[in-house]
mmCIF file of C-alpha atoms in Angstrom:
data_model
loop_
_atom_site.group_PDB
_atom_site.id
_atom_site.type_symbol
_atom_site.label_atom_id
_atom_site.label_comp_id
_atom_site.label_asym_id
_atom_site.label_seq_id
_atom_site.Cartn_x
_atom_site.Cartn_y
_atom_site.Cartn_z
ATOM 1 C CA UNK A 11 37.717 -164.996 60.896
ATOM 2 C CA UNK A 12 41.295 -165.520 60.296
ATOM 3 C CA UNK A 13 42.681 -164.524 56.476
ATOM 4 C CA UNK A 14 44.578 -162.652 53.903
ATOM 5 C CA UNK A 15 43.296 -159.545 52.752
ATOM 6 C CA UNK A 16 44.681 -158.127 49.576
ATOM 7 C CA UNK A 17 44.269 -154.375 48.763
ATOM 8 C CA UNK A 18 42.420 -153.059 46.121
ATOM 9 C CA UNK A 19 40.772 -155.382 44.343
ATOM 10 C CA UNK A 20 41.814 -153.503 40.868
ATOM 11 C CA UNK A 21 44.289 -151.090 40.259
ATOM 12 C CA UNK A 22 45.275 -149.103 37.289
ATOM 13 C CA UNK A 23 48.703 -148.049 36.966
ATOM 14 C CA UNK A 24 49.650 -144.984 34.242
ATOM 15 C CA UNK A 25 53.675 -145.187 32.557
ATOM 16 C CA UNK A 26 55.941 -144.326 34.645
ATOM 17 C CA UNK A 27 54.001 -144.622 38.167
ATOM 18 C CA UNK A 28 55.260 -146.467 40.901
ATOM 19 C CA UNK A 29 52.518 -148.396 42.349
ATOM 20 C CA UNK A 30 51.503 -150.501 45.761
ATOM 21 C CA UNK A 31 49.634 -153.685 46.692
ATOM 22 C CA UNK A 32 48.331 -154.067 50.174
ATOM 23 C CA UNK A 33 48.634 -157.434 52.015
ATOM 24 C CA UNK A 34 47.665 -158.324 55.148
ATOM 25 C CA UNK A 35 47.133 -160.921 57.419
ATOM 26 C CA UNK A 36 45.828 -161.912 60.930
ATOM 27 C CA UNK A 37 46.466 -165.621 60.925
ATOM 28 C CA UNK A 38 49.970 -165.029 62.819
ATOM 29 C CA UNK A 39 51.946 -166.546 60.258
ATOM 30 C CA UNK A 40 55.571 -165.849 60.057
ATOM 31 C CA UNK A 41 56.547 -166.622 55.902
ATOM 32 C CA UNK A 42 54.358 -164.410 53.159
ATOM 33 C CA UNK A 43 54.843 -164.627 49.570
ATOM 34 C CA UNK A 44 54.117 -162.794 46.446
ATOM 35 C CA UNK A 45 52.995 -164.486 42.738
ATOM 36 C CA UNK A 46 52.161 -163.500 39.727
ATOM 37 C CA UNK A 47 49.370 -165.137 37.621
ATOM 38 C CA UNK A 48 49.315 -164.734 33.829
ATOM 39 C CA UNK A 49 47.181 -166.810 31.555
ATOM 40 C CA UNK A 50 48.678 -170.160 30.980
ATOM 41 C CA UNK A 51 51.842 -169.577 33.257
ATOM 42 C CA UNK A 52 50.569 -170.784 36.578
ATOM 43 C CA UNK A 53 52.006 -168.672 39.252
ATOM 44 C CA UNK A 54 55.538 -167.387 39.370
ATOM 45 C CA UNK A 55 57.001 -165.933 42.507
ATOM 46 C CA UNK A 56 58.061 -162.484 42.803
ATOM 47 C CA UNK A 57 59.024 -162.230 46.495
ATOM 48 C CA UNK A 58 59.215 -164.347 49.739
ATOM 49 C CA UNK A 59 59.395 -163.008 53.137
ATOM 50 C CA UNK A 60 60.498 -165.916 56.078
ATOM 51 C CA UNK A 61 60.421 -163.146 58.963
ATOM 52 C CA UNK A 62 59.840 -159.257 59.636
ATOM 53 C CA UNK A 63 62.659 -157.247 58.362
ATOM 54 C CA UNK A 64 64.056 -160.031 56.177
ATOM 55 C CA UNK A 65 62.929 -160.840 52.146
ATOM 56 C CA UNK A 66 64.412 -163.062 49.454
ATOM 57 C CA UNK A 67 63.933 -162.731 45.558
ATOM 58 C CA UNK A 68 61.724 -165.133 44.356
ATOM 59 C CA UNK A 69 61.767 -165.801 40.350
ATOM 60 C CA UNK A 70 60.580 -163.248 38.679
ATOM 61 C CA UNK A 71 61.492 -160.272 41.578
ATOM 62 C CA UNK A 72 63.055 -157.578 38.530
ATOM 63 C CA UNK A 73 60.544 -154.181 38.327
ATOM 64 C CA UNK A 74 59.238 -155.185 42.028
ATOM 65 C CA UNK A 75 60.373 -153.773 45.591
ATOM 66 C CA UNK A 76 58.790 -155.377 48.535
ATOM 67 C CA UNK A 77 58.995 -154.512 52.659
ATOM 68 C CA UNK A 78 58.260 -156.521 55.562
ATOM 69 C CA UNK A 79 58.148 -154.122 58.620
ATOM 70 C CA UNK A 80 55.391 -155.716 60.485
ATOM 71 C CA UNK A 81 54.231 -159.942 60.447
ATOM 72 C CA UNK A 82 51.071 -158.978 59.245
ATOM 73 C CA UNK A 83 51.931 -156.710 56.409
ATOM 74 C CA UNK A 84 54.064 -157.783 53.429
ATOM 75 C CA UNK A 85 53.332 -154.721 50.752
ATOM 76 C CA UNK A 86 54.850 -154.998 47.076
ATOM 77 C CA UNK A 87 55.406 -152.354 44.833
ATOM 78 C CA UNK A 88 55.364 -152.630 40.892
ATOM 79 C CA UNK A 89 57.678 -150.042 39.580
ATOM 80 C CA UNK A 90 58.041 -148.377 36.644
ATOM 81 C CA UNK A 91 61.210 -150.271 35.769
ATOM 82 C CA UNK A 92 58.527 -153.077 35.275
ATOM 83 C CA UNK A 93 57.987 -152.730 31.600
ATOM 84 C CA UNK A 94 54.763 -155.561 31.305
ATOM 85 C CA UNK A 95 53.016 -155.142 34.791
ATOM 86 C CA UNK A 96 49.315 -156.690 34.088
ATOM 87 C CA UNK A 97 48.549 -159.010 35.517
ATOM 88 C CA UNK A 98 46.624 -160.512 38.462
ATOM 89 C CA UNK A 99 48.752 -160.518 41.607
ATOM 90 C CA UNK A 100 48.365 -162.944 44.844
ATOM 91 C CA UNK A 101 49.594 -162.846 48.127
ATOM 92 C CA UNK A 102 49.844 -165.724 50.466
ATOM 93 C CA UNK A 103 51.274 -166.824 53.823
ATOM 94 C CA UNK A 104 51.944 -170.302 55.517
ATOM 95 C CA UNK A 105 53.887 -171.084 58.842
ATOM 96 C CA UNK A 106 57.808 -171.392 58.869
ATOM 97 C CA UNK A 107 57.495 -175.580 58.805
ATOM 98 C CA UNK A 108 58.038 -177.109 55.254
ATOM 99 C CA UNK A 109 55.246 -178.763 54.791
ATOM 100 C CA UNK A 110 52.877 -176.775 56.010
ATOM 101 C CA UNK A 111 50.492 -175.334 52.667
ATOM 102 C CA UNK A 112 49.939 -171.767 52.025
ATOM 103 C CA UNK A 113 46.915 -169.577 52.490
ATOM 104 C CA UNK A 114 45.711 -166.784 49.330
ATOM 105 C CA UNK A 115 44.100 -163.763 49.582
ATOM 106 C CA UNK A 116 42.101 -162.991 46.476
ATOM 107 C CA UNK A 117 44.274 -161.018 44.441
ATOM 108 C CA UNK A 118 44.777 -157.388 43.057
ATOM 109 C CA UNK A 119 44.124 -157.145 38.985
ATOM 110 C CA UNK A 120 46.131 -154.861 37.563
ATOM 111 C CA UNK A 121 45.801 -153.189 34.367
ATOM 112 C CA UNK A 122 47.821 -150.208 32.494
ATOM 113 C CA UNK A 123 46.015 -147.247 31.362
ATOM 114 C CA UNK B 4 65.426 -177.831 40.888
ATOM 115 C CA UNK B 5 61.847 -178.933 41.147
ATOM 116 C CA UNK B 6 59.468 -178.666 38.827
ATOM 117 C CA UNK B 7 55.787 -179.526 38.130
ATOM 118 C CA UNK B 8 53.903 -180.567 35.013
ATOM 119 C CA UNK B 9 50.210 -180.549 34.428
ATOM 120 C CA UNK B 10 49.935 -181.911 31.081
ATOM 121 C CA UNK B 11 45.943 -181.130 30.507
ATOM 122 C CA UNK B 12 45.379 -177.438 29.877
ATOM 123 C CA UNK B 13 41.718 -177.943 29.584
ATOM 124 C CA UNK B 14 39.529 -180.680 30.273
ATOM 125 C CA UNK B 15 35.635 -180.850 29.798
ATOM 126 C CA UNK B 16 33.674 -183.489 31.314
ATOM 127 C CA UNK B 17 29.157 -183.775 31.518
ATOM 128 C CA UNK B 18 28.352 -183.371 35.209
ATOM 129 C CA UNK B 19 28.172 -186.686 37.016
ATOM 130 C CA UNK B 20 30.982 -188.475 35.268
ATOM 131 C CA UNK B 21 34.205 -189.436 36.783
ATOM 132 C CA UNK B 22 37.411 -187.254 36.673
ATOM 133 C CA UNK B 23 41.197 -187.615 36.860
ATOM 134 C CA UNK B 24 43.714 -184.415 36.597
ATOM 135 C CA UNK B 25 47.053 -185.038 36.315
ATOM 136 C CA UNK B 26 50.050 -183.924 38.081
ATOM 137 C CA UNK B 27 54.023 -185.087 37.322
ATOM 138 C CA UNK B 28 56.862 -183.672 39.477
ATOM 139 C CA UNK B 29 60.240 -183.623 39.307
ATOM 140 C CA UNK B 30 61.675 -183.451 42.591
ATOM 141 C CA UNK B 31 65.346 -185.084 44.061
ATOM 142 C CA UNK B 32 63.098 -186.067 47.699
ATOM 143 C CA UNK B 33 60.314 -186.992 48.982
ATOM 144 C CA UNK B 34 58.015 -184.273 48.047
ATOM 145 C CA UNK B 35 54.970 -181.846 49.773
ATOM 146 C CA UNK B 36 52.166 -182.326 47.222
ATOM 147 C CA UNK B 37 49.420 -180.057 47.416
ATOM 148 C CA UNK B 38 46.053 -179.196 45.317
ATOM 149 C CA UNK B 39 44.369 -175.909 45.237
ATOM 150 C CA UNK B 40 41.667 -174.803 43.273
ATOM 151 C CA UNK B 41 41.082 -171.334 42.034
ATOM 152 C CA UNK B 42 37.544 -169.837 40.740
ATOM 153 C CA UNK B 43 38.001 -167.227 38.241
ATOM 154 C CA UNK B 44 39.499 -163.818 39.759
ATOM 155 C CA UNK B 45 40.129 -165.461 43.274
ATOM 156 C CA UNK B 46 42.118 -166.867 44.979
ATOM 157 C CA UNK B 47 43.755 -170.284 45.736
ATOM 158 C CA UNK B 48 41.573 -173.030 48.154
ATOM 159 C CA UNK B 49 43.723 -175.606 49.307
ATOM 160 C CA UNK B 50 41.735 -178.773 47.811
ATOM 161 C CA UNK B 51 43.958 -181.841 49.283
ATOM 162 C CA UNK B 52 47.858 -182.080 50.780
ATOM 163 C CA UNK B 53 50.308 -185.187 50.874
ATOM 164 C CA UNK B 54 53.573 -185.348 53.204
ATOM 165 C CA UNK B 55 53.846 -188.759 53.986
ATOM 166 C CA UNK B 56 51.905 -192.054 54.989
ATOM 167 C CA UNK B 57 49.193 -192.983 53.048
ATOM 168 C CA UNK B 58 49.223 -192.239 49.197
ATOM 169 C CA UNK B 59 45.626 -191.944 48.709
ATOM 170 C CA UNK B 60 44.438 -188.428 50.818
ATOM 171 C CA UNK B 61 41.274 -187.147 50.809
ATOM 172 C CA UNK B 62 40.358 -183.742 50.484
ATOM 173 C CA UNK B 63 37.482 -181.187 50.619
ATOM 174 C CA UNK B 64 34.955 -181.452 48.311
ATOM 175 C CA UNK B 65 34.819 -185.077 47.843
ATOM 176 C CA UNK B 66 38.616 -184.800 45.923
ATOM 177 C CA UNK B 67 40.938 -187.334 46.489
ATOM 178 C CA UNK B 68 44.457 -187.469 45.191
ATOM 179 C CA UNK B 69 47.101 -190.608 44.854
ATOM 180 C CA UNK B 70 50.647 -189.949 45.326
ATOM 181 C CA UNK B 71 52.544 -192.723 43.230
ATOM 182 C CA UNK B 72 56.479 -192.254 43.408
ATOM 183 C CA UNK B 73 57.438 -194.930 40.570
ATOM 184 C CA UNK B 74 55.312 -192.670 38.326
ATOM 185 C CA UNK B 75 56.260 -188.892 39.965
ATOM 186 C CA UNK B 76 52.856 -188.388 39.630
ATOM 187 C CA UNK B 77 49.894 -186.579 41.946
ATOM 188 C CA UNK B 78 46.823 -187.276 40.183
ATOM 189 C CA UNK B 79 43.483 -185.670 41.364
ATOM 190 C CA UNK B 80 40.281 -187.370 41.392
ATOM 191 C CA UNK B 81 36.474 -187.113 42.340
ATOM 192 C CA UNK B 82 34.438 -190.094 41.289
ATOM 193 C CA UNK B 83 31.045 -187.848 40.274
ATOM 194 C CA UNK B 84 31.716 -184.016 39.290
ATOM 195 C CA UNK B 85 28.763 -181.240 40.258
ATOM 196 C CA UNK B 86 28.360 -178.251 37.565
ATOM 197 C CA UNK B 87 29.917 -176.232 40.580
ATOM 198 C CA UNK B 88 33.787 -177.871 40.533
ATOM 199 C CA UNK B 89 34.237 -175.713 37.157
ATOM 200 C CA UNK B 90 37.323 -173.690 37.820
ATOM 201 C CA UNK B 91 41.237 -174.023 37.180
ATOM 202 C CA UNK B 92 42.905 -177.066 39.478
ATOM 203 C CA UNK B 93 46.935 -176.657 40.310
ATOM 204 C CA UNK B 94 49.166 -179.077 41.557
ATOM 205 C CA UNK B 95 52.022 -177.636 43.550
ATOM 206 C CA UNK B 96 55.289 -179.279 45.078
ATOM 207 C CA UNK B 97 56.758 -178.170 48.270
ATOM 208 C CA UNK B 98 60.612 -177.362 48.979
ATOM 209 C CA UNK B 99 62.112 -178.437 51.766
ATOM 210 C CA UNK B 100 63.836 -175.979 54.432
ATOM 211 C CA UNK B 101 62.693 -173.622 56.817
ATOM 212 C CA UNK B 102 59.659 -172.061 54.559
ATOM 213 C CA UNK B 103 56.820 -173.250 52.330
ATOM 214 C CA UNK B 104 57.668 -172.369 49.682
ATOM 215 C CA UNK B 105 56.092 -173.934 46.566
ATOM 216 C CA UNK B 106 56.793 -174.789 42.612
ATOM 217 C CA UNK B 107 53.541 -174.576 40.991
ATOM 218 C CA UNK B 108 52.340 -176.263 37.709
ATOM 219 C CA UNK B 109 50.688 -174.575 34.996
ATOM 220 C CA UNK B 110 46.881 -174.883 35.803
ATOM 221 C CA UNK B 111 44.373 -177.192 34.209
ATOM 222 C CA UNK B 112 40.853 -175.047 33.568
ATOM 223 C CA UNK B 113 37.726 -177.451 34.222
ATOM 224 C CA UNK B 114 34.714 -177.204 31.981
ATOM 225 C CA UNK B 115 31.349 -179.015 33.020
ATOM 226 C CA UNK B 116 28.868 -179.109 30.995
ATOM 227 C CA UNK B 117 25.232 -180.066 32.076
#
């Protein structure tokens, strides 16, 4: 079946660690995004990817680095310049056309030790 | 910029009565509405999406949404809810342009009691 699979399921990160999220996807979408889901703030987007090798800032993109080297894989990493990193973190992706809705994986929780 | 407000940060209804979740946006066009719900620590299912024609779309789940532009408003319903529809509902508004991407509101969390 086609879908988003997000990579772990928890992570703990220690201070000062640089760590990464896995996304992928097999539903040959070209646009993936990144969010951010705290209690009682919706979802805020970190980073947006329209097409292999090419990523724009979303919202709330300080403390995160993403890449986009292949169209199934859109990995972010939380550094350590991200000072308030829990948090539950979802991927999605959705086709190029505007109104065309976006498909989630089922999010990475992570937590600081 | 657009913007989405989900006034109703938790609602509790008995199973088998009638609810209505609502959604305001603030957007300069016409707008890509869209309903997902989320169970707790998954992800987003796409519930119901509006683009243009007829205001009143159905979704999955026997959800069905209104889009009424005097009022900016997206409102969710489902005439009898099942102990199962408990989870958090969010409204989301599309941008135009060459990708999806969306403006989510804030998340109403659904309580049914039995």
């Amino acid at each position: 079946d086609g879908g988003i699979t997000q990579s772990p399921k928890y992570l703990f990160r220690k201070e000062g660690q640089n760590v990464t999220l896995s996304c992928e996807q097999n539903l040959n979408h070209d646009a993936m995004y990144w969010y951010r889901q705290d209690p009682g703030q919706g979802l805020r987007l970190i980073y947006y990817s329209q097409i292999v090798n090419d990523f724009q800032k979303g919202d709330i993109a300080e403390g995160y680095s993403v890449s986009r080297e292949k169209k199934e894989s859109f990995p972010l990493t939380v550094t350590s310049a991200q000072k308030n990193p829990t948090a539950f973190y979802l991927c999605a992706s959705s086709t190029q056309r505007s109104n065309q809705p976006q498909h989630f994986g089922d999010g990475t929780r992570l937590s600081i030790l | 910029a657009q913007s989405v407000t989900q006034p109703d940060i938790h609602i509790t209804v008995s199973e088998g009565a009638s609810l209505e979740l609502r959604c305001n946006y603030s957007y300069g066009a016409t707008p890509y509405l869209f309903w997902y719900v989320q169970s707790p620590g998954q992800g987003l299912q796409l519930l119901l999406k509006y683009f243009s024609g007829d205001t009143l779309v159905q979704g999955i789940k026997g959800f069905e949404a209104e889009f009424k532009r005097s009022q900016s408003s997206f409102n969710l319903r489902k005439p009898s809810v099942h102990w199962s529809d408990a989870a958090e509902y969010f409204c989301a508004v599309g941008e135009g342009g060459t990708a999806s991407k969306l403006t989510f509101g804030t998340g109403t969390r659904l309580q049914v009691t039995l």
